[in-house]
Short mmCIF file of C-alpha atoms in Angstrom, two decimals:
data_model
loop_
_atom_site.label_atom_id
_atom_site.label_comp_id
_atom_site.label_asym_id
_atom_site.label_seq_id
_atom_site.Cartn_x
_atom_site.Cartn_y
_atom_site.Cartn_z
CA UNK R 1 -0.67 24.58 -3.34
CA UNK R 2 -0.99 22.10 -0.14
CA UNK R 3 -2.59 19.23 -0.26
CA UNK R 4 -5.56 19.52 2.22
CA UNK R 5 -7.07 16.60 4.12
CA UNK R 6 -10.35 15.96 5.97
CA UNK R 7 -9.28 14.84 9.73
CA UNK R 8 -11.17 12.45 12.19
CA UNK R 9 -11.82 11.65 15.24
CA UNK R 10 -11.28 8.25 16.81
CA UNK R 11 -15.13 7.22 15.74
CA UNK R 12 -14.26 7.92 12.10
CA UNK R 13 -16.39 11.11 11.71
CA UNK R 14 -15.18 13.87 9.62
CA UNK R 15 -14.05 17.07 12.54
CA UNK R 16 -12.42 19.85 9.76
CA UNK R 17 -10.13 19.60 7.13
CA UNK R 18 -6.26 20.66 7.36
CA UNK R 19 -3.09 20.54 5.42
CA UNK R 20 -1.44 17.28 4.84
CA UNK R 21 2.04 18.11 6.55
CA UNK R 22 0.33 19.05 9.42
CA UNK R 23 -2.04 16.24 9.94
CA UNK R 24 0.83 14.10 9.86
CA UNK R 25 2.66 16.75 12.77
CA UNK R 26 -0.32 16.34 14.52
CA UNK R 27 -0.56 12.43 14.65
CA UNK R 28 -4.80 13.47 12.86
CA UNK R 29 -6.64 10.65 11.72
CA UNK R 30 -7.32 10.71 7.71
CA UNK R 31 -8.02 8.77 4.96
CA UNK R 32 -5.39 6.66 2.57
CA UNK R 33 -5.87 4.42 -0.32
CA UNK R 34 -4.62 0.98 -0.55
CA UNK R 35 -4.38 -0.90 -3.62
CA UNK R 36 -2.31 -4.84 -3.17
CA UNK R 37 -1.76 -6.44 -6.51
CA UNK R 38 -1.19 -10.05 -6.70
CA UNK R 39 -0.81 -12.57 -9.16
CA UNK R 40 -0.48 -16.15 -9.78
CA UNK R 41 1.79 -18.64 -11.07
CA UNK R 42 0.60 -22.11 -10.91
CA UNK R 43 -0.34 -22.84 -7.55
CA UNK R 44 1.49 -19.88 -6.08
CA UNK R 45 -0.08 -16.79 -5.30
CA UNK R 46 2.88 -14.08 -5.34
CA UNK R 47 1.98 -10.01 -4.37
CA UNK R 48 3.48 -6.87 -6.41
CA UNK R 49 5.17 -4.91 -3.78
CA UNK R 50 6.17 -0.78 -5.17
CA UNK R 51 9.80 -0.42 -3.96
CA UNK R 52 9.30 3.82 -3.36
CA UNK R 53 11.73 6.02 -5.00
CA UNK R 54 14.98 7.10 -2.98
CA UNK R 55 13.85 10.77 -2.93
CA UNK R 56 10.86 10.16 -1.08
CA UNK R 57 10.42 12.00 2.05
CA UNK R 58 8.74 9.20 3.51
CA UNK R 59 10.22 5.77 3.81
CA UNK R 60 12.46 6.63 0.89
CA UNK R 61 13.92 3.23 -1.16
CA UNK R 62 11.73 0.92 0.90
CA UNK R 63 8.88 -1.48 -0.63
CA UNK R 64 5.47 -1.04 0.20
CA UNK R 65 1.73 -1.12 -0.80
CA UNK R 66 1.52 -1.70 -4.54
CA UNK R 67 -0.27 2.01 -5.10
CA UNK R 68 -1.15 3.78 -2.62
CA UNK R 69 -1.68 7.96 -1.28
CA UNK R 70 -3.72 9.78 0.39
CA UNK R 71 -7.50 11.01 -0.15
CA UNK R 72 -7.93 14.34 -0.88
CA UNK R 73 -10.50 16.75 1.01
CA UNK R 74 -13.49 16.11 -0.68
CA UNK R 75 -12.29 13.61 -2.98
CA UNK R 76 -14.21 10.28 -3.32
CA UNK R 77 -11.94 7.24 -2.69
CA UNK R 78 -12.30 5.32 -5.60
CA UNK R 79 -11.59 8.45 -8.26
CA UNK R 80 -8.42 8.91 -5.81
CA UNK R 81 -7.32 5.11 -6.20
CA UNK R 82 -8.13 5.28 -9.81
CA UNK R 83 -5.69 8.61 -9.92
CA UNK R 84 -3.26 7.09 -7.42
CA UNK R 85 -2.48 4.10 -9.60
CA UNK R 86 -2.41 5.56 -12.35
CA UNK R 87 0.52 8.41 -11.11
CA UNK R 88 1.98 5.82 -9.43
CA UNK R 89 2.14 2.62 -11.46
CA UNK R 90 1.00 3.45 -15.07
CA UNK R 91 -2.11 1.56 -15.07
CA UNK R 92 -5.30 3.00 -16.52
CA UNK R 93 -8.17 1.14 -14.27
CA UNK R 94 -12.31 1.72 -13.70
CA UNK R 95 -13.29 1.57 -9.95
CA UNK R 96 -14.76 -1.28 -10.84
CA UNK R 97 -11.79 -2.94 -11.43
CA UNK R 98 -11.04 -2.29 -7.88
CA UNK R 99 -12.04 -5.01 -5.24
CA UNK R 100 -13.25 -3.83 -1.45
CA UNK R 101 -11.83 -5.61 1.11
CA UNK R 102 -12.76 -3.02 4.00
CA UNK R 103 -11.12 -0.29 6.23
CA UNK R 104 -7.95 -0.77 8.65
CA UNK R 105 -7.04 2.07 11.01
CA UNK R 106 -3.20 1.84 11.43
CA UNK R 107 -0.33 3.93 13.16
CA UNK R 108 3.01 4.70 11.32
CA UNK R 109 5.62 5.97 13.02
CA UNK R 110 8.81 7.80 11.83
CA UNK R 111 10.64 10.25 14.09
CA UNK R 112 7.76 12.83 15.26
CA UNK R 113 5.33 12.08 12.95
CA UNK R 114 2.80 10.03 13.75
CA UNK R 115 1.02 8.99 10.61
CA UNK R 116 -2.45 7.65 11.65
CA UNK R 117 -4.73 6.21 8.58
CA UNK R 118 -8.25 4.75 7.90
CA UNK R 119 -6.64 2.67 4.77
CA UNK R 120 -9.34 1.94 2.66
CA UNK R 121 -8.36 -1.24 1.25
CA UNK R 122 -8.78 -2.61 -2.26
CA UNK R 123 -7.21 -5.79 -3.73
CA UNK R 124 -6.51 -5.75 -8.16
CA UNK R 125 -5.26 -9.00 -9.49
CA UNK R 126 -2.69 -7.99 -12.10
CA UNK R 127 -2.08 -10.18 -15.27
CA UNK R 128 1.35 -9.19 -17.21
CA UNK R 129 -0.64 -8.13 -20.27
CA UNK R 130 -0.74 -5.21 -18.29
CA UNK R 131 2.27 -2.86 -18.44
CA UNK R 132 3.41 -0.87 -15.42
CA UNK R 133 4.94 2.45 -16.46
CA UNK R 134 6.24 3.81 -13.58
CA UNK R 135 5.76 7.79 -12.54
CA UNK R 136 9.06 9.98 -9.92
CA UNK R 137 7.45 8.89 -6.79
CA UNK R 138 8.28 4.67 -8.00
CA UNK R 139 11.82 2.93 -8.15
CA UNK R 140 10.81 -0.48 -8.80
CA UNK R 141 7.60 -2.87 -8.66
CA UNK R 142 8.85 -6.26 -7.34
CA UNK R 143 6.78 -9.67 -7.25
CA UNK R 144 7.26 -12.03 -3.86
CA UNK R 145 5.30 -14.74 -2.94
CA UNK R 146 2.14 -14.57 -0.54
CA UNK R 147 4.01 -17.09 1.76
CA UNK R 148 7.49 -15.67 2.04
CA UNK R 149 5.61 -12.39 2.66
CA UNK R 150 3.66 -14.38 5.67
CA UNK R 151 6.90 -16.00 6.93
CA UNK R 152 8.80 -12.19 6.69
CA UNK R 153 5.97 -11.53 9.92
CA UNK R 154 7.36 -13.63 12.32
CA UNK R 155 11.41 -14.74 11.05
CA UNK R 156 14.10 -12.13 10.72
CA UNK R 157 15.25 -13.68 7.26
CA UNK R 158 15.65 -12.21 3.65
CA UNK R 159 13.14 -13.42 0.86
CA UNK R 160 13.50 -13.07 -3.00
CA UNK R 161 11.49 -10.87 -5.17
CA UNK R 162 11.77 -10.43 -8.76
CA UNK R 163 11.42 -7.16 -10.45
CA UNK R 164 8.44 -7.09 -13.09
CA UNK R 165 10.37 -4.17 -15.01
CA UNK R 166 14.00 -5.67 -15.74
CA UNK R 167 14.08 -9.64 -14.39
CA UNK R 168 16.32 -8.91 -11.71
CA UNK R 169 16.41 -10.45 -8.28
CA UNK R 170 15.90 -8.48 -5.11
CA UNK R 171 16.09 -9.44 -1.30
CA UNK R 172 13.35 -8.44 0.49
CA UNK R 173 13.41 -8.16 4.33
CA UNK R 174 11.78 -6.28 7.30
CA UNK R 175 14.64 -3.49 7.51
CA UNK R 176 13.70 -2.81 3.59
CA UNK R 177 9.79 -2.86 3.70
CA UNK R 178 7.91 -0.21 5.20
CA UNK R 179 6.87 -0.91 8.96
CA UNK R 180 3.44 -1.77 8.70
CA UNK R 181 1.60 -3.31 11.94
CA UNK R 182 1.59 -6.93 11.86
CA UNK R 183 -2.25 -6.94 12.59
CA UNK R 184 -3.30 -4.71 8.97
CA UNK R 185 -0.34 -7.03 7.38
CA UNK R 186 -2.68 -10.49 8.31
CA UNK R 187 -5.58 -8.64 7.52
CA UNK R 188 -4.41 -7.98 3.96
CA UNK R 189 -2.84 -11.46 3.46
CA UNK R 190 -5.41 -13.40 4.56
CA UNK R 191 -8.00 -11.14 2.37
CA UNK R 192 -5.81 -12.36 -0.58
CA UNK R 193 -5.74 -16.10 0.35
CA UNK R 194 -9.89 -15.73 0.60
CA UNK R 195 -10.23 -13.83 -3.03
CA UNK R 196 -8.32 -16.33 -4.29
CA UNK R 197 -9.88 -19.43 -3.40
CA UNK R 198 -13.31 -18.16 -4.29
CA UNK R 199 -11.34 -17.82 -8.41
#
């Protein structure tokens, strides 16, 4: 059965509801779920970044958003983030858990589609009591730190991530990470950097 989205206009008002594949043909507006997990080791604040599985259709093999997918017609977003997470990454949380850090409309662009999304955005420190099992759609979960990530924005350099699952080292880079805009990457940094000084 497809998965059916509500659309918007450019004011962020609800206009109908239509199938995901072709919101995306159509370049719609809908609404996506963004969970960034972060942690810290003494001084350094380091995020989780999901490396997505190489069969995705989407950005396959590159690293991304933590957890992340789409809200479903009708669905409330913090039941969706709760599911997304879960499917995703393993990890049973409340929406409570889940820290607001407001909306960011963003284009992505791959070939024809235009994927346009009001990412609601959501920040969940992650301690590693907590065990990531990870579901088909997830290849890896790798943790960087916050200021490599930052420098990534403007040099054309590799940085080293570690994976959480197995130890091992990975080079992470702008070819490898999925294109975000630069503006939604500050605004999700610097929401980080704020959290974590009010700890």
């Amino acid at each position: 059965m497809a998965e059916m989205l509500t659309i918007y206009n450019e004011n962020e008002q609800p206009i109908g509801i239509k199938e995901r594949e072709k919101v995306h043909l159509d370049g719609d507006w809908h609404e996506t779920f963004h969970c960034w997990m972060f942690h810290k080791e003494g001084e350094t604040i380091h995020l989780l970044l999901q490396q997505r599985a190489d069969h995705k259709k989407d950005f396959p093999s590159l690293f991304d958003i933590t957890a992340a997918g789409h809200v479903e017609a009708g669905e409330d977003v913090l039941l969706a983030g709760v599911r997304e997470i879960d499917e995703e990454v393993g990890l049973t949380v409340v929406p409570g858990d889940l820290i607001p850090q407001g909306d960011y409309k963003e284009e992505l662009k791959e070939g024809v589609r235009v994927d346009r999304e009001i990412c609601r955005i959501y920040l969940l420190p992650w301690t590693n009591d907590k065990t990531f099992t990870i579901g088909e759609e997830v290849k890896d979960i790798v943790s960087v730190p916050l200021e490599d990530m930052e420098g990534l924005m403007d040099i054309p350099r590799s940085v080293k991530g570690v994976s959480i699952l197995n130890g091992e080292e990975k080079e992470v880079n702008r070819k490898n990470l999925v294109p975000h805009e630069k503006g939604y990457e500050r605004y999700v940094f610097q929401a980080i950097r704020e959290y974590v000084a009010k700890l």
